[in-house]
Amino acid sequence: MAEVQLNDVTIAFQQMGEGPDLLFVHGLAASRAFWFLQYAMPLSKHFRITLFDVRGHGYSSMPTSGYEAVKAAEDITGLLDHLGIASCVLVGHSYGGGVALEFAGLHPDRVEKLVVLDTKINALQPAQRLSDSPHLSPFEIEVARSSGHDWDLETQVGLLFLEVLARWKVSGGGSDIKDVFTPFGEGRGAQRTAKQFVELMDTTSALQEVVLPGIDGPAIARLPMPCLWIYGDWSRSMPSYRALLPLRPTAEFRLVPQGGHFFPISNAALVLSWLKPFLGLVETEA
């Protein structure tokens, strides 16, 4: 692991492999480890992979503000400048996809290709409600039943879901029911990650900033680079997907069957089967 000091934040990062540059951006309540095993390791045979912890996550520092996607995109600028990377392929999941989108809008000449995985695009989908998907996993049903919130009234259910899970983990509570991938699950460092996310919610302006509108529809339509958009058809980010379709009629769109928000982990093989040809890897090289 290495670090770079930017204006108001220290960003932790690592690189592996050789070849064209490929940078991954993780979502909220995750870290660069989200990508390591199933994406960075196999793709490092063909690319120089850069992974980093977004501000307030992993081993990066936690400033009191600056969590809106356009501000977080400036961290990518600083990191690429530090590493001497003129341009790269960008892959982002969830909030990380929003950050990648903002960077692509600000610096289209530095993004060769863009891959967005299940991102709620705030300008296209200001609210995210429980009813945005008719499908609830047994774990989500248990969370909705036990947390004490009226989920039907919540307008940012994805963010609240993470906060509830983090506070459960820190307090020693939770549910015995698990999804295929559960944030703050049983993996090494889960307790630390949960505590860190609670601190992020309680001591910074992230809760208000991560839902601010950023890049809008006309700007997305003007993006010049090839784009691959992958969404889970059971995800509550599907309103963003449907809004994107007329904006990018020539782009590549994929839907993960019965895919929830964390399909990059639960359906990694399927995602890679779409990602590799988009990146120019032929079957015999994959």
Short mmCIF file of C-alpha atoms in Angstrom, two decimals:
data_model
loop_
_atom_site.label_atom_id
_atom_site.label_comp_id
_atom_site.label_asym_id
_atom_site.label_seq_id
_atom_site.Cartn_x
_atom_site.Cartn_y
_atom_site.Cartn_z
CA MET A 1 0.00 0.00 0.00
CA ALA A 2 1.15 3.56 -0.75
CA GLU A 3 -0.32 6.98 0.01
CA VAL A 4 -0.57 10.35 -1.68
CA GLN A 5 -1.39 13.59 0.14
CA LEU A 6 -3.85 15.74 -1.78
CA ASN A 7 -5.32 19.09 -0.72
CA ASP A 8 -7.51 17.93 2.17
CA VAL A 9 -7.19 14.16 2.16
CA THR A 10 -4.66 11.35 2.17
CA ILE A 11 -5.52 8.68 -0.40
CA ALA A 12 -4.31 5.10 0.05
CA PHE A 13 -3.72 3.14 -3.15
CA GLN A 14 -1.97 0.16 -4.68
CA GLN A 15 -0.98 -0.96 -8.16
CA MET A 16 -0.44 -4.35 -9.73
CA GLY A 17 0.26 -5.74 -13.19
CA GLU A 18 1.58 -4.15 -16.34
CA GLY A 19 -0.05 -2.77 -19.47
CA PRO A 20 -2.73 -0.13 -20.21
CA ASP A 21 -4.07 1.62 -17.13
CA LEU A 22 -7.30 0.44 -15.51
CA LEU A 23 -8.61 2.15 -12.38
CA PHE A 24 -11.39 0.83 -10.13
CA VAL A 25 -13.58 2.98 -7.85
CA HIS A 26 -15.49 1.24 -5.05
CA GLY A 27 -18.75 2.31 -3.44
CA LEU A 28 -19.78 3.42 0.02
CA ALA A 29 -18.94 1.20 3.00
CA ALA A 30 -16.37 -0.71 0.95
CA SER A 31 -12.66 -0.33 0.15
CA ARG A 32 -10.23 -1.18 -2.61
CA ALA A 33 -10.41 -4.79 -1.36
CA PHE A 34 -13.87 -4.97 -3.01
CA TRP A 35 -12.13 -5.38 -6.38
CA PHE A 36 -8.99 -7.27 -5.46
CA LEU A 37 -9.67 -10.99 -5.76
CA GLN A 38 -12.27 -11.28 -8.52
CA TYR A 39 -11.24 -8.35 -10.74
CA ALA A 40 -7.79 -6.94 -10.06
CA MET A 41 -6.04 -10.30 -9.81
CA PRO A 42 -7.20 -11.79 -13.14
CA LEU A 43 -7.12 -8.49 -15.05
CA SER A 44 -3.61 -7.64 -13.85
CA LYS A 45 -2.36 -10.14 -16.44
CA HIS A 46 -3.36 -7.61 -19.10
CA PHE A 47 -3.48 -4.19 -17.41
CA ARG A 48 -1.75 -2.07 -14.84
CA ILE A 49 -4.43 -2.00 -12.17
CA THR A 50 -4.84 0.91 -9.77
CA LEU A 51 -7.03 0.41 -6.70
CA PHE A 52 -7.62 3.11 -4.10
CA ASP A 53 -9.70 3.78 -1.02
CA VAL A 54 -12.10 6.67 -1.60
CA ARG A 55 -12.00 9.42 1.00
CA GLY A 56 -13.38 8.34 4.36
CA HIS A 57 -12.91 4.64 3.58
CA GLY A 58 -10.28 1.96 4.00
CA TYR A 59 -6.91 3.47 4.83
CA SER A 60 -7.60 6.87 3.29
CA SER A 61 -8.21 9.76 5.66
CA MET A 62 -11.64 11.06 6.64
CA PRO A 63 -12.01 14.82 6.11
CA THR A 64 -15.12 16.45 7.52
CA SER A 65 -16.52 17.28 4.06
CA GLY A 66 -16.00 16.75 0.34
CA TYR A 67 -18.07 13.61 -0.27
CA GLU A 68 -20.17 14.84 -3.17
CA ALA A 69 -19.17 12.91 -6.28
CA VAL A 70 -17.72 15.90 -8.10
CA LYS A 71 -15.38 16.64 -5.18
CA ALA A 72 -14.38 12.98 -4.86
CA ALA A 73 -13.62 13.01 -8.59
CA GLU A 74 -10.92 15.58 -7.87
CA ASP A 75 -9.19 12.90 -5.81
CA ILE A 76 -8.94 10.78 -8.95
CA THR A 77 -7.35 13.72 -10.74
CA GLY A 78 -4.77 14.11 -7.98
CA LEU A 79 -4.06 10.39 -7.84
CA LEU A 80 -3.60 10.06 -11.61
CA ASP A 81 -1.35 13.13 -11.67
CA HIS A 82 0.72 11.68 -8.84
CA LEU A 83 1.11 8.38 -10.69
CA GLY A 84 1.85 10.03 -14.04
CA ILE A 85 -1.19 8.43 -15.70
CA ALA A 86 -2.42 10.58 -18.58
CA SER A 87 -5.55 8.50 -19.28
CA CYS A 88 -7.11 5.22 -18.22
CA VAL A 89 -10.14 2.97 -18.32
CA LEU A 90 -12.43 3.73 -15.36
CA VAL A 91 -14.66 1.18 -13.62
CA GLY A 92 -16.94 2.28 -10.77
CA HIS A 93 -19.61 0.61 -8.65
CA SER A 94 -22.48 2.40 -6.89
CA TYR A 95 -21.20 5.68 -5.40
CA GLY A 96 -17.88 4.89 -7.08
CA GLY A 97 -19.66 4.83 -10.42
CA GLY A 98 -20.98 8.31 -9.70
CA VAL A 99 -17.46 9.49 -8.91
CA ALA A 100 -16.17 7.92 -12.11
CA LEU A 101 -18.97 9.60 -14.08
CA GLU A 102 -18.09 12.99 -12.64
CA PHE A 103 -14.44 12.51 -13.53
CA ALA A 104 -15.38 11.48 -17.07
CA GLY A 105 -17.50 14.60 -17.42
CA LEU A 106 -14.75 16.86 -16.10
CA HIS A 107 -11.85 15.20 -17.94
CA PRO A 108 -13.19 13.27 -20.94
CA ASP A 109 -9.75 13.29 -22.53
CA ARG A 110 -8.40 11.24 -19.62
CA VAL A 111 -11.01 8.45 -19.79
CA GLU A 112 -10.51 5.92 -22.58
CA LYS A 113 -13.50 3.79 -21.62
CA LEU A 114 -16.05 4.02 -18.82
CA VAL A 115 -17.78 1.17 -16.99
CA VAL A 116 -20.59 1.99 -14.52
CA LEU A 117 -21.99 -0.76 -12.29
CA ASP A 118 -25.35 -0.21 -10.60
CA THR A 119 -24.93 3.47 -9.86
CA LYS A 120 -27.80 5.60 -8.59
CA ILE A 121 -27.23 8.74 -10.64
CA ASN A 122 -28.51 11.49 -8.40
CA ALA A 123 -29.48 13.92 -11.18
CA LEU A 124 -31.55 11.20 -12.88
CA GLN A 125 -32.84 9.51 -9.72
CA PRO A 126 -32.98 12.01 -6.85
CA ALA A 127 -34.78 9.59 -4.52
CA GLN A 128 -34.33 5.89 -3.99
CA ARG A 129 -37.35 4.17 -2.48
CA LEU A 130 -38.12 0.66 -1.34
CA SER A 131 -40.71 0.45 -4.09
CA ASP A 132 -38.10 1.06 -6.81
CA SER A 133 -37.75 -2.72 -6.90
CA PRO A 134 -40.54 -5.20 -6.15
CA HIS A 135 -37.96 -7.73 -4.97
CA LEU A 136 -36.75 -7.97 -1.37
CA SER A 137 -34.28 -10.62 -0.28
CA PRO A 138 -34.98 -12.46 3.01
CA PHE A 139 -32.21 -10.41 4.60
CA GLU A 140 -33.69 -7.11 3.40
CA ILE A 141 -37.09 -8.18 4.73
CA GLU A 142 -35.49 -8.86 8.11
CA VAL A 143 -33.74 -5.48 8.11
CA ALA A 144 -36.96 -3.66 7.19
CA ARG A 145 -38.90 -5.53 9.88
CA SER A 146 -36.41 -5.13 12.71
CA SER A 147 -34.73 -1.75 12.27
CA GLY A 148 -37.57 0.44 13.52
CA HIS A 149 -37.70 2.58 10.37
CA ASP A 150 -40.74 3.13 8.19
CA TRP A 151 -39.01 2.09 4.99
CA ASP A 152 -41.95 3.02 2.81
CA LEU A 153 -41.33 6.68 3.71
CA GLU A 154 -37.55 6.63 3.23
CA THR A 155 -36.20 8.43 0.16
CA GLN A 156 -32.61 7.11 0.28
CA VAL A 157 -33.08 3.46 1.19
CA GLY A 158 -29.68 2.28 -0.06
CA LEU A 159 -27.83 4.71 2.16
CA LEU A 160 -30.05 3.97 5.15
CA PHE A 161 -29.60 0.23 4.61
CA LEU A 162 -25.81 0.60 4.93
CA GLU A 163 -26.12 2.81 7.99
CA VAL A 164 -28.47 0.37 9.73
CA LEU A 165 -26.17 -2.57 9.01
CA ALA A 166 -23.10 -0.70 10.22
CA ARG A 167 -24.75 0.29 13.50
CA TRP A 168 -25.99 -3.27 13.99
CA LYS A 169 -22.47 -4.59 13.48
CA VAL A 170 -20.92 -2.10 15.89
CA SER A 171 -23.53 -2.84 18.57
CA GLY A 172 -23.14 -6.59 18.19
CA GLY A 173 -26.63 -7.03 16.78
CA GLY A 174 -27.94 -7.97 13.38
CA SER A 175 -29.57 -10.95 11.76
CA ASP A 176 -28.66 -14.58 11.26
CA ILE A 177 -30.07 -14.33 7.71
CA LYS A 178 -27.48 -13.43 5.10
CA ASP A 179 -27.55 -12.47 1.45
CA VAL A 180 -25.02 -13.81 -1.05
CA PHE A 181 -23.06 -10.66 -0.26
CA THR A 182 -23.79 -8.73 2.92
CA PRO A 183 -22.02 -5.44 3.73
CA PHE A 184 -20.06 -5.63 7.00
CA GLY A 185 -20.33 -9.42 6.86
CA GLU A 186 -18.07 -11.94 8.53
CA GLY A 187 -14.88 -11.22 6.61
CA ARG A 188 -11.66 -9.97 8.15
CA GLY A 189 -11.92 -6.29 9.01
CA ALA A 190 -15.74 -6.23 8.98
CA GLN A 191 -15.96 -4.71 12.46
CA ARG A 192 -13.41 -2.03 11.59
CA THR A 193 -15.26 -1.19 8.38
CA ALA A 194 -18.57 -0.89 10.23
CA LYS A 195 -17.06 1.40 12.88
CA GLN A 196 -15.49 3.52 10.17
CA PHE A 197 -18.81 3.91 8.33
CA VAL A 198 -20.61 4.91 11.52
CA GLU A 199 -17.90 7.50 12.13
CA LEU A 200 -18.34 8.75 8.57
CA MET A 201 -22.08 9.18 9.11
CA ASP A 202 -21.73 10.80 12.54
CA THR A 203 -18.73 13.11 12.16
CA THR A 204 -18.76 14.28 8.53
CA SER A 205 -21.19 15.80 6.06
CA ALA A 206 -21.14 12.66 3.89
CA LEU A 207 -24.77 11.79 4.61
CA GLN A 208 -25.92 15.05 3.02
CA GLU A 209 -23.28 15.25 0.29
CA VAL A 210 -23.35 11.80 -1.34
CA VAL A 211 -26.95 12.38 -2.51
CA LEU A 212 -26.30 15.79 -4.09
CA PRO A 213 -27.04 15.98 -7.82
CA GLY A 214 -23.96 15.93 -10.00
CA ILE A 215 -23.53 15.30 -13.72
CA ASP A 216 -26.88 15.64 -15.50
CA GLY A 217 -28.53 13.90 -18.42
CA PRO A 218 -27.33 16.18 -21.24
CA ALA A 219 -23.74 15.96 -19.98
CA ILE A 220 -23.97 12.17 -19.78
CA ALA A 221 -25.32 12.09 -23.33
CA ARG A 222 -22.29 14.10 -24.50
CA LEU A 223 -19.64 11.82 -22.99
CA PRO A 224 -17.38 10.89 -25.93
CA MET A 225 -15.85 7.66 -24.64
CA PRO A 226 -17.26 4.13 -25.08
CA CYS A 227 -19.47 3.26 -22.11
CA LEU A 228 -20.62 -0.01 -20.59
CA TRP A 229 -23.54 0.20 -18.17
CA ILE A 230 -24.36 -2.86 -16.05
CA TYR A 231 -27.29 -2.94 -13.62
CA GLY A 232 -29.00 -5.60 -11.54
CA ASP A 233 -32.61 -6.06 -12.59
CA TRP A 234 -33.64 -6.42 -8.93
CA SER A 235 -31.71 -3.31 -7.91
CA ARG A 236 -33.30 -0.12 -6.62
CA SER A 237 -31.00 1.77 -9.00
CA MET A 238 -33.06 0.61 -11.98
CA PRO A 239 -34.72 4.04 -12.36
CA SER A 240 -31.24 5.35 -13.25
CA TYR A 241 -30.82 2.55 -15.80
CA ARG A 242 -34.15 3.35 -17.45
CA ALA A 243 -33.28 7.05 -17.59
CA LEU A 244 -29.92 6.27 -19.19
CA LEU A 245 -31.29 4.21 -22.07
CA PRO A 246 -32.54 7.14 -24.21
CA LEU A 247 -29.50 9.24 -23.29
CA ARG A 248 -26.96 6.71 -24.57
CA PRO A 249 -28.76 4.80 -27.36
CA THR A 250 -25.51 3.47 -28.88
CA ALA A 251 -23.87 2.48 -25.60
CA GLU A 252 -23.60 -1.08 -24.31
CA PHE A 253 -26.18 -1.93 -21.64
CA ARG A 254 -26.35 -5.17 -19.66
CA LEU A 255 -28.73 -6.46 -17.01
CA VAL A 256 -27.78 -9.07 -14.42
CA PRO A 257 -30.74 -11.46 -14.09
CA GLN A 258 -32.12 -11.36 -10.54
CA GLY A 259 -29.16 -9.17 -9.67
CA GLY A 260 -29.16 -7.04 -6.54
CA HIS A 261 -26.97 -4.04 -5.86
CA PHE A 262 -23.89 -6.07 -5.00
CA PHE A 263 -23.86 -8.23 -8.13
CA PRO A 264 -20.20 -7.31 -8.88
CA ILE A 265 -19.36 -9.72 -6.07
CA SER A 266 -22.23 -12.23 -6.26
CA ASN A 267 -22.14 -12.43 -10.08
CA ALA A 268 -18.50 -11.63 -10.80
CA ALA A 269 -18.06 -14.28 -13.50
CA LEU A 270 -20.97 -12.87 -15.50
CA VAL A 271 -19.73 -9.30 -15.10
CA LEU A 272 -16.24 -10.32 -16.25
CA SER A 273 -17.72 -12.07 -19.28
CA TRP A 274 -19.07 -8.66 -20.37
CA LEU A 275 -16.19 -6.57 -19.10
CA LYS A 276 -13.36 -8.45 -20.80
CA PRO A 277 -14.54 -8.03 -24.40
CA PHE A 278 -15.41 -4.40 -23.70
CA LEU A 279 -11.80 -3.95 -22.59
CA GLY A 280 -10.57 -5.63 -25.78
CA LEU A 281 -9.66 -9.03 -24.36
CA VAL A 282 -10.46 -11.83 -26.78
CA GLU A 283 -11.74 -15.19 -25.57
CA THR A 284 -8.38 -16.96 -25.79
CA GLU A 285 -6.76 -14.24 -23.64
CA ALA A 286 -9.49 -14.17 -21.00
#
